[in-house]
């Protein structure tokens, strides 16, 4: 069966460098209440709940189970979890709604990166035989990609600096962003990437509500209909890949229908400045498209939530009538290893 | 608000990982100073070798020797090496396409500074003095001015092949339990057990986590519970845990403290293990300097009626 499914509500926390005073569920709960309030739904009304988070950020096994206290998981609810960014939880929820088993879904994700050293923590997602024993951190791997782009003539250090500066400048309009306004480009972290090319490390959470068909129209005056969504991955061996390109993003975008008609807005999950260069090329985005008006991941990159935030930001622009057709992208893994693309549309006004 | 508790949390694990035929040959080769790649059905040579073609998903098993020399395909200068990385002095991360290979291997390059590194730089492997059959048998790469080094002529047949690696990992965290659990832990230091009441369903949760799992709303109202309680269910532990100085068998139980709507768990002492029962009334036993009860013991009261705790099983 075919059903139209839309994002009908979005909420996010302010992204902060540390949130020591809050447990994960304490950080998450205001966002859950906020997104429910926007639709008037109660937790008991939700047909399916799906979340994204990572035990490696928390340093504890099954950490997501404690967060379930925040959604009212008793009496038992239909619930699932992905050990990934919430954008992938949204994909699972979208699939669930497509089957007709549920009409509404709550999707949330969160990450408290402040508990550990994120650069070290992220090495544990790498190939454990050939790569992880060398402890190449997340900035180092992004720097290899940046140098490959510079060598290919696709960008240079000043162009990269401009991407970071633009992201933080537009983020002055985003009260949830962690870095806003002018930020020094700073010293090399791992050359050629400087502080300004790298995302801030922060804690945060996000939530969206999906609804199908007429239910979506009841819950939202202008639903952001998901016209297509797809996700693809690259070979995990970095040396097999062309780091200056992202064929998985291009394929996901094609399958999501992104190239059928132009989009007016794009929210790209590019944690490092050089990755925006790769994504713009893969997604064929020209200057007519408004890219990352939220400030993107260079202004706030809450691990496991930043991808879901991209979908939420794109949808919210449609809800507010500021966009008619938007592309949202989420990534995971080193050097844009995994990529998800969603195309969202509002009905003609 | 009182200060939120924080404590160091170290997560450390020595994962023992077994190797497939291709990985075993490659890592055994490194031990013997031989670099092996794997050839694909369309004639490419992948180094490091994998068991399945990332493009076609074909089974790959044909190993072939490549040179320990190669060319940098991209690099990044790491001026501040981190724990566990191959070199302790500033170095370049590099992807190196070894002579004879079509793909690149990630490793470290020992060079005097970023000005000495560029894409296209010729490099060679510097072997570790002690080699065990791991990627770290390559100590690093070093600049090398020359053509492809001669091959050893070795096949993929080695005596005593390695069958696995021990992938040790350590991550350091600073754990903070948040507001609700900080209040709980702090009250335990005063030998009081404090839960939180849900503003909606009025249930008292202990230990509190700041949220009611039934209503999905924040909890804040603190309620002192216990100290006495009722055993709702239990098990008999017969296996001694490492580093735990408790004689087996012993009983671990769920205990519904008086006034609480959720049972917590603790060890039962002061009674033979085979006499513990549902409904047994117990109280905490504190030891000097401890921040939580050592165990619970019988109070001597009559057993609680089943109906009094059946909702808390």
XYZ file of C-alpha atoms in Angstrom:
662
model
C 0.000 0.000 0.000
C 1.122 3.568 -0.549
C 0.652 6.156 2.132
C 1.819 9.737 2.357
C 3.836 10.353 5.493
C 4.877 13.712 6.842
C 6.979 15.298 9.539
C 4.371 17.180 11.561
C 6.414 18.507 14.486
C 10.036 19.107 15.466
C 11.767 20.153 18.665
C 15.385 20.372 19.762
C 17.371 21.361 22.830
C 19.923 24.104 22.972
C 23.245 22.394 22.225
C 25.706 22.968 25.056
C 29.323 22.047 25.655
C 28.380 20.272 28.879
C 25.143 19.298 30.600
C 26.574 17.760 33.765
C 23.531 18.694 35.794
C 21.287 16.494 33.662
C 21.097 12.772 33.078
C 20.241 11.740 29.506
C 16.554 11.370 30.277
C 16.518 14.696 32.109
C 18.049 16.353 29.024
C 15.635 14.594 26.694
C 12.318 15.008 28.446
C 11.688 18.719 27.724
C 12.181 18.003 24.007
C 9.738 15.099 24.097
C 7.124 17.249 25.822
C 7.742 20.124 23.455
C 7.252 18.031 20.314
C 4.126 16.386 21.739
C 2.703 19.759 22.768
C 2.998 20.998 19.195
C 0.588 18.310 18.043
C -1.565 17.956 21.143
C -0.677 14.256 21.229
C 0.047 12.365 24.422
C 2.574 9.543 24.646
C -0.284 7.047 24.821
C -1.527 8.314 21.419
C 1.747 7.486 19.626
C 1.663 4.366 17.448
C 5.397 3.722 17.212
C 8.450 5.105 18.994
C 11.986 4.898 17.644
C 15.178 6.399 19.052
C 18.835 6.811 18.161
C 21.795 7.076 20.528
C 25.141 5.417 21.231
C 26.421 3.559 24.271
C 29.961 4.679 23.442
C 29.069 8.309 24.157
C 27.634 7.378 27.531
C 30.263 4.745 28.321
C 27.527 2.397 29.517
C 25.812 -0.630 28.015
C 22.133 -0.352 27.046
C 22.127 3.315 28.033
C 19.130 3.984 25.807
C 16.839 1.920 28.031
C 17.024 4.559 30.775
C 15.948 7.246 28.327
C 12.760 5.275 27.716
C 11.533 6.491 31.110
C 11.003 9.817 29.387
C 8.480 8.505 26.873
C 6.158 6.687 29.249
C 7.156 3.141 28.321
C 4.655 1.521 30.683
C 2.200 0.053 29.848
C 4.327 -1.456 27.045
C 4.704 0.571 23.848
C 5.801 -0.371 20.322
C 9.401 0.771 20.458
C 12.696 0.345 18.655
C 16.202 1.779 18.850
C 19.077 2.284 16.436
C 22.665 2.648 17.603
C 22.961 5.514 15.119
C 21.914 9.072 14.483
C 18.197 9.677 14.901
C 17.848 10.261 11.155
C 18.125 6.490 10.801
C 15.538 6.026 13.557
C 13.311 8.298 11.467
C 13.902 6.030 8.467
C 12.778 3.022 10.504
C 9.707 4.886 11.754
C 8.845 5.975 8.199
C 9.053 2.333 7.108
C 6.817 1.296 9.996
C 4.210 3.876 9.009
C 4.401 2.729 5.387
C 3.341 -0.750 6.469
C 0.160 0.672 7.952
C 0.903 -0.754 11.401
C 0.897 2.735 12.890
C -0.395 6.181 11.941
C 1.877 8.255 14.136
C 5.476 7.876 15.249
C 7.669 9.636 17.766
C 11.344 9.740 16.778
C 13.972 11.065 19.123
C 17.713 10.969 19.549
C 20.274 12.409 21.875
C 23.918 12.393 22.764
C 26.012 13.639 25.639
C 29.479 13.852 24.129
C 30.770 15.768 27.138
C 31.203 12.627 29.253
C 34.186 11.350 27.288
C 36.794 12.438 24.785
C 34.807 12.385 21.550
C 37.814 12.164 19.218
C 38.926 8.997 21.003
C 35.442 7.569 21.451
C 34.732 7.752 17.716
C 37.793 5.629 16.901
C 35.841 2.660 18.251
C 33.526 2.727 15.211
C 36.445 1.914 12.904
C 37.554 -1.432 11.465
C 38.898 -3.207 14.558
C 41.572 -5.219 12.706
C 43.446 -2.753 10.515
C 42.448 0.738 11.646
C 41.163 1.042 15.226
C 44.469 -0.224 16.749
C 46.124 2.920 15.321
C 43.602 5.227 17.083
C 43.129 7.648 14.172
C 40.732 10.205 15.630
C 37.750 11.773 13.889
C 39.530 15.053 13.084
C 42.523 13.211 11.594
C 40.323 11.225 9.216
C 38.405 14.341 8.168
C 41.745 16.075 7.596
C 42.835 13.334 5.184
C 39.638 13.974 3.229
C 40.211 17.747 3.271
C 43.757 17.356 1.934
C 42.510 15.069 -0.830
C 40.033 17.796 -1.853
C 42.720 20.467 -1.769
C 45.032 18.294 -3.894
C 42.182 17.754 -6.358
C 41.721 21.518 -6.686
C 38.162 21.349 -5.298
C 38.847 23.790 -2.457
C 41.576 25.543 -0.484
C 42.067 26.531 3.117
C 40.538 29.991 2.743
C 37.453 28.577 1.021
C 37.096 26.093 3.874
C 37.404 28.891 6.424
C 34.628 30.762 4.611
C 32.299 27.761 4.979
C 32.806 27.695 8.734
C 32.429 31.463 9.008
C 29.194 31.479 6.984
C 27.764 28.638 9.079
C 28.368 30.455 12.346
C 27.146 33.777 10.922
C 23.751 32.397 9.874
C 23.571 30.488 13.162
C 23.097 33.838 14.929
C 19.435 33.344 13.947
C 19.372 29.861 15.540
C 19.033 30.125 19.320
C 19.756 26.386 19.712
C 23.180 26.543 18.041
C 26.301 26.146 20.131
C 28.646 28.425 18.153
C 27.133 31.623 16.781
C 28.622 34.671 15.147
C 32.275 35.324 14.652
C 34.588 32.532 15.754
C 38.352 32.677 15.135
C 39.506 30.219 12.505
C 42.156 29.198 15.026
C 45.190 26.953 14.805
C 45.515 23.652 13.041
C 43.868 20.795 14.907
C 45.090 18.286 12.358
C 46.454 20.057 9.280
C 44.829 21.171 6.985
C 41.839 21.489 9.336
C 41.776 24.347 11.816
C 39.481 24.802 14.800
C 37.020 26.696 12.622
C 36.775 23.785 10.176
C 35.718 21.389 12.929
C 32.359 21.008 14.640
C 31.939 22.029 18.266
C 31.618 19.118 20.692
C 28.282 19.387 22.424
C 25.356 17.709 24.164
C 21.856 17.848 22.781
C 18.655 16.093 21.800
C 16.009 16.331 19.108
C 12.586 14.849 18.418
C 10.118 14.757 15.533
C 6.642 13.369 15.082
C 5.647 11.616 11.872
C 2.076 11.047 10.811
C 0.374 9.394 7.836
C -2.253 10.785 5.496
C -5.221 12.629 7.002
C -3.758 12.228 10.480
C -0.888 14.477 9.389
C -3.308 17.156 8.179
C -5.134 17.053 11.522
C -1.917 17.524 13.462
C -0.182 20.176 11.353
C -1.480 23.013 9.198
C 1.275 22.475 6.614
C 2.806 19.001 6.926
C 6.270 18.388 5.496
C 5.521 15.392 3.291
C 8.377 12.942 2.893
C 8.477 12.440 -0.892
C 11.445 10.116 -0.729
C 14.083 8.892 1.687
C 17.035 6.574 1.153
C 20.364 5.768 2.764
C 23.540 4.248 1.332
C 27.018 3.394 2.567
C 30.565 3.371 1.244
C 33.163 0.662 1.623
C 34.475 0.784 5.186
C 38.100 0.678 4.040
C 39.021 4.342 3.585
C 41.763 3.556 1.074
C 39.262 1.952 -1.304
C 37.227 5.136 -1.571
C 37.624 8.359 -3.537
C 37.435 10.723 -0.581
C 36.728 13.725 -2.820
C 33.386 12.280 -3.855
C 30.341 10.793 -2.138
C 28.703 8.326 -4.497
C 26.555 6.987 -1.642
C 25.046 10.440 -1.080
C 24.400 10.816 -4.807
C 22.723 7.415 -5.023
C 20.613 8.021 -1.919
C 19.536 11.390 -3.334
C 18.656 9.815 -6.662
C 16.570 7.101 -4.983
C 14.899 9.712 -2.782
C 13.907 11.651 -5.900
C 16.041 14.672 -5.124
C 17.054 15.214 -8.741
C 13.549 15.069 -10.193
C 12.905 18.737 -9.473
C 15.048 21.450 -7.879
C 14.932 21.969 -4.123
C 14.893 25.468 -2.637
C 16.439 24.529 0.705
C 19.049 22.008 1.846
C 20.099 21.011 5.338
C 23.398 19.151 5.023
C 25.050 17.229 7.827
C 28.657 18.190 7.132
C 30.514 18.110 10.454
C 33.725 19.338 8.810
C 33.919 22.277 6.395
C 35.477 20.201 3.603
C 32.564 17.778 3.728
C 30.173 20.531 2.637
C 32.244 20.809 -0.558
C 31.850 17.061 -1.160
C 28.119 17.098 -0.466
C 27.331 20.140 -2.610
C 29.039 18.392 -5.508
C 27.342 15.033 -4.926
C 23.927 16.661 -4.537
C 24.432 19.103 -7.440
C 23.466 22.082 -5.275
C 24.091 25.431 -6.913
C 23.935 28.908 -5.406
C 20.170 29.107 -5.930
C 19.664 26.646 -3.055
C 19.646 27.966 0.515
C 22.094 25.651 2.291
C 22.223 25.219 6.073
C 20.347 28.333 7.125
C 20.370 26.750 10.603
C 24.157 26.995 10.714
C 24.522 23.245 10.205
C 26.886 20.961 12.056
C 29.688 23.544 12.158
C 27.496 25.550 14.542
C 26.106 22.602 16.529
C 26.858 18.911 16.117
C 25.196 16.930 18.916
C 26.293 13.368 18.155
C 23.379 11.072 17.228
C 20.972 14.038 17.018
C 22.625 16.310 14.433
C 21.303 14.292 11.470
C 17.763 14.214 12.854
C 18.072 17.969 13.439
C 18.754 18.400 9.709
C 15.479 16.650 8.862
C 13.697 18.633 11.562
C 15.092 21.982 10.428
C 14.126 21.275 6.812
C 10.625 20.226 7.882
C 10.190 23.236 10.161
C 10.910 25.569 7.244
C 8.146 23.874 5.299
C 5.816 24.093 8.327
C 6.493 27.846 8.502
C 5.995 28.337 4.763
C 9.641 29.308 4.188
C 10.304 26.356 1.876
C 8.241 24.332 -0.577
C 10.734 21.583 -1.376
C 13.671 20.837 0.887
C 16.447 18.288 1.002
C 17.733 16.928 4.315
C 20.950 14.958 4.619
C 22.423 13.031 7.531
C 25.782 11.327 7.812
C 27.496 8.876 10.112
C 30.958 7.375 10.311
C 34.312 8.752 9.137
C 34.637 10.866 5.978
C 30.916 10.681 5.108
C 30.846 6.891 5.218
C 27.071 6.569 5.559
C 24.591 8.998 4.101
C 20.836 9.465 4.281
C 18.850 11.838 2.062
C 15.216 12.826 2.518
C 13.150 15.041 0.241
C 10.369 16.987 1.952
C 7.587 19.010 0.354
C 4.808 21.304 1.477
C 1.537 21.432 -0.421
C 0.970 24.459 -2.678
C -0.244 27.499 -0.758
C 20.738 23.227 43.920
C 23.451 21.069 45.514
C 26.500 20.329 43.463
C 26.029 17.571 40.885
C 28.172 14.505 41.527
C 30.905 13.542 39.087
C 33.314 10.634 39.039
C 35.896 9.223 36.663
C 34.662 6.229 34.687
C 37.164 4.088 32.810
C 35.876 1.614 30.250
C 38.562 -0.841 29.273
C 38.268 -4.003 27.246
C 40.689 -6.492 25.688
C 38.492 -7.750 22.835
C 39.814 -11.032 21.508
C 38.999 -11.133 17.814
C 39.408 -14.111 15.553
C 40.657 -13.686 12.004
C 39.355 -15.030 8.748
C 41.706 -16.653 6.225
C 42.574 -13.384 4.473
C 43.128 -11.281 7.566
C 45.136 -14.101 9.149
C 47.429 -14.326 6.121
C 47.886 -10.552 5.969
C 48.697 -10.107 9.660
C 50.924 -13.207 9.742
C 52.699 -11.751 6.722
C 53.362 -8.496 8.573
C 54.954 -10.529 11.358
C 57.294 -11.995 8.694
C 57.876 -8.574 7.016
C 55.795 -9.566 3.993
C 52.860 -7.463 2.752
C 50.011 -9.345 1.099
C 47.124 -7.983 -0.892
C 44.108 -9.749 -2.282
C 43.231 -9.798 -5.980
C 39.693 -9.177 -7.159
C 37.909 -10.920 -9.990
C 38.394 -7.808 -12.156
C 42.120 -7.786 -11.512
C 42.571 -5.105 -8.849
C 44.782 -5.699 -5.819
C 43.358 -4.524 -2.499
C 45.773 -3.662 0.330
C 44.883 -4.088 3.126
C 43.115 -7.207 1.879
C 39.480 -7.922 2.656
C 37.478 -11.125 2.391
C 34.708 -9.725 0.230
C 34.981 -7.359 -2.712
C 33.552 -3.980 -1.634
C 32.200 -3.465 -5.182
C 30.945 -6.890 -6.253
C 30.721 -8.683 -2.879
C 32.619 -11.616 -4.430
C 34.528 -13.956 -2.107
C 38.179 -12.939 -2.255
C 40.861 -15.473 -1.345
C 43.740 -15.018 -3.852
C 46.590 -13.420 -1.989
C 49.523 -11.771 -3.712
C 52.639 -10.088 -2.367
C 53.072 -6.314 -2.810
C 56.101 -4.157 -2.035
C 56.789 -2.504 1.327
C 57.266 0.752 -0.592
C 54.617 3.035 -1.955
C 53.186 6.489 -2.605
C 51.212 8.837 -0.343
C 47.718 9.453 -1.776
C 46.623 11.908 0.921
C 47.960 13.044 4.271
C 47.253 15.155 7.360
C 49.769 16.587 9.811
C 49.181 15.569 13.405
C 51.178 17.946 15.611
C 49.745 16.593 18.861
C 49.717 12.766 18.929
C 47.075 11.201 21.147
C 47.196 8.122 23.354
C 47.467 4.886 21.409
C 48.555 6.453 18.127
C 51.596 4.940 16.352
C 54.130 7.664 17.190
C 54.545 9.883 20.229
C 56.272 12.642 18.253
C 54.411 14.801 15.676
C 53.720 12.792 12.537
C 51.592 12.674 9.410
C 48.590 10.448 8.997
C 48.872 9.003 5.505
C 47.007 6.851 3.076
C 49.676 4.913 1.181
C 49.213 2.996 -2.046
C 51.888 0.330 -1.851
C 53.706 -0.559 -5.068
C 51.613 -3.292 -6.675
C 48.371 -2.271 -4.946
C 45.343 -0.405 -6.298
C 44.030 0.807 -2.935
C 45.572 2.622 0.001
C 46.483 1.634 3.562
C 46.056 4.024 6.510
C 49.047 4.475 8.791
C 51.465 7.014 10.267
C 54.439 8.635 8.529
C 57.481 9.680 10.531
C 58.645 12.964 9.000
C 60.439 16.017 10.400
C 57.530 18.350 9.718
C 54.595 19.132 7.411
C 56.902 20.739 4.853
C 58.513 17.338 4.310
C 55.214 15.714 3.332
C 53.167 15.967 0.180
C 50.775 13.853 -1.807
C 52.865 11.736 -4.163
C 55.705 11.371 -1.613
C 57.531 8.048 -1.871
C 57.570 6.120 1.402
C 58.494 2.723 2.806
C 57.470 0.635 5.761
C 59.478 0.858 8.978
C 58.923 -2.466 10.681
C 58.381 -2.754 14.435
C 61.210 -4.550 16.193
C 58.852 -6.930 17.920
C 56.107 -8.200 15.667
C 53.121 -10.271 16.773
C 50.822 -10.380 13.749
C 48.991 -7.060 14.036
C 48.685 -3.834 12.039
C 51.071 -2.269 14.555
C 53.808 -4.599 13.228
C 54.187 -1.706 10.813
C 55.739 0.795 13.225
C 55.110 3.569 10.701
C 56.158 4.690 7.235
C 59.243 6.775 6.494
C 60.245 8.847 3.452
C 62.041 6.777 0.818
C 63.719 7.913 -2.335
C 63.416 5.112 -4.818
C 61.378 2.754 -6.899
C 59.438 -0.306 -5.833
C 61.384 -2.474 -3.394
C 62.039 -6.052 -4.396
C 59.498 -8.638 -3.276
C 60.528 -11.442 -0.923
C 58.870 -14.050 -3.114
C 56.932 -15.285 -0.114
C 53.609 -17.018 -0.600
C 50.730 -16.784 1.837
C 51.845 -20.037 3.489
C 53.473 -19.305 6.840
C 54.413 -21.508 9.753
C 52.366 -20.819 12.872
C 49.809 -18.408 11.364
C 48.135 -15.997 13.758
C 44.506 -16.848 14.383
C 43.419 -13.738 16.226
C 44.298 -10.390 17.673
C 43.715 -8.873 21.067
C 42.254 -5.431 20.416
C 42.737 -3.575 23.661
C 40.824 -0.354 24.135
C 40.494 2.143 26.914
C 38.168 5.124 27.030
C 38.064 7.642 29.863
C 34.845 9.337 30.853
C 33.676 11.670 33.579
C 30.349 10.270 34.667
C 27.641 12.492 36.074
C 24.410 10.864 37.229
C 22.349 14.040 36.832
C 20.125 15.868 39.290
C 17.774 13.128 40.568
C 20.372 10.442 41.144
C 22.776 12.939 42.716
C 20.096 13.738 45.306
C 19.567 10.012 45.907
C 23.258 9.265 46.360
C 23.767 12.283 48.615
C 20.878 11.239 50.859
C 22.326 7.724 51.136
C 25.422 9.305 52.667
C 23.123 10.396 55.536
C 21.725 6.835 55.672
C 18.405 7.984 54.236
C 16.713 6.553 51.155
C 14.960 9.242 49.125
C 12.763 8.621 46.102
C 10.745 10.960 43.905
C 6.953 11.100 43.528
C 5.325 11.385 40.113
C 3.097 14.487 40.017
C 0.643 12.611 37.797
C 0.211 9.037 39.067
C 1.611 9.761 42.588
C 3.877 6.711 42.531
C 7.186 6.979 44.374
C 10.219 5.813 42.432
C 13.411 4.711 44.139
C 16.123 5.137 43.063
C 14.711 8.172 41.265
C 15.859 8.904 37.722
C 14.019 12.162 37.238
C 11.182 10.755 35.161
C 8.057 8.665 35.676
C 8.305 5.726 33.260
C 4.528 5.315 33.240
C 3.507 8.915 32.647
C 6.678 10.128 30.909
C 6.781 13.304 32.988
C 9.555 14.769 35.149
C 9.558 13.940 38.840
C 10.867 16.363 41.450
C 9.060 15.925 44.790
C 11.411 14.064 47.116
C 9.964 11.438 49.455
C 11.881 9.544 52.127
C 11.092 5.833 52.054
C 12.006 2.818 54.243
C 14.196 2.106 55.990
C 12.284 -1.167 56.311
C 10.908 -3.077 53.372
C 9.552 -6.353 52.048
C 11.256 -8.967 49.881
C 9.118 -9.248 46.742
C 11.243 -11.797 44.905
C 14.755 -13.200 45.128
C 17.340 -15.526 43.655
C 20.120 -17.641 45.134
C 23.565 -16.848 43.773
C 25.878 -19.862 43.541
C 28.740 -18.475 41.482
C 31.352 -16.293 43.105
C 31.975 -13.057 41.244
C 35.575 -12.026 40.732
C 36.786 -9.434 43.252
C 33.660 -9.907 45.351
C 34.324 -11.044 48.895
C 30.952 -12.671 49.624
C 30.579 -16.365 50.408
C 28.269 -18.304 48.113
C 25.497 -19.222 48.124
C 23.875 -15.929 49.013
C 20.557 -14.291 48.233
C 19.957 -11.297 46.021
C 16.486 -9.853 46.324
C 14.074 -7.237 45.151
C 12.999 -5.182 48.147
C 9.988 -2.878 48.225
C 10.897 -0.252 50.797
C 7.947 1.006 52.845
C 6.426 3.932 50.961
C 8.065 3.090 47.622
C 6.212 1.978 44.480
C 9.233 0.360 42.851
C 11.415 -2.383 44.309
C 15.177 -1.905 44.460
C 17.641 -4.748 44.673
C 20.139 -5.715 47.347
C 21.763 -8.658 49.056
C 20.042 -10.357 51.969
C 22.144 -11.363 55.002
C 21.637 -12.432 58.581
C 19.522 -15.438 57.606
C 20.421 -18.788 55.987
C 20.029 -18.515 52.232
C 17.424 -21.263 52.074
C 15.157 -19.503 54.558
C 14.697 -16.284 52.567
C 11.130 -15.995 51.255
C 8.753 -13.642 49.504
C 7.153 -11.329 52.031
C 10.153 -11.393 54.414
C 10.460 -8.057 56.234
C 14.005 -6.626 56.103
C 16.011 -3.550 57.103
C 19.324 -2.122 55.875
C 22.652 -2.843 57.572
C 25.179 -0.045 57.254
C 28.893 -0.367 57.746
C 31.130 2.497 58.835
C 32.177 4.786 56.016
C 30.005 3.094 53.416
C 27.832 5.214 51.131
C 25.149 2.581 50.737
C 23.775 -0.319 52.808
C 26.037 -3.368 52.835
C 23.025 -5.681 52.846
C 19.518 -6.083 54.291
C 18.654 -8.373 57.230
C 15.367 -9.685 58.678
C 13.577 -7.334 61.088
C 11.840 -10.147 62.956
C 8.396 -8.776 62.052
C 5.745 -11.161 60.717
C 5.885 -11.631 56.944
C 3.985 -9.101 54.833
C 0.711 -10.204 53.299
C 1.020 -11.054 49.592
C -1.643 -8.491 48.670
C 0.537 -5.771 50.240
C 3.292 -6.161 47.634
C 1.796 -8.078 44.692
C 1.738 -4.916 42.556
C 5.478 -4.509 43.047
C 6.644 -7.888 41.770
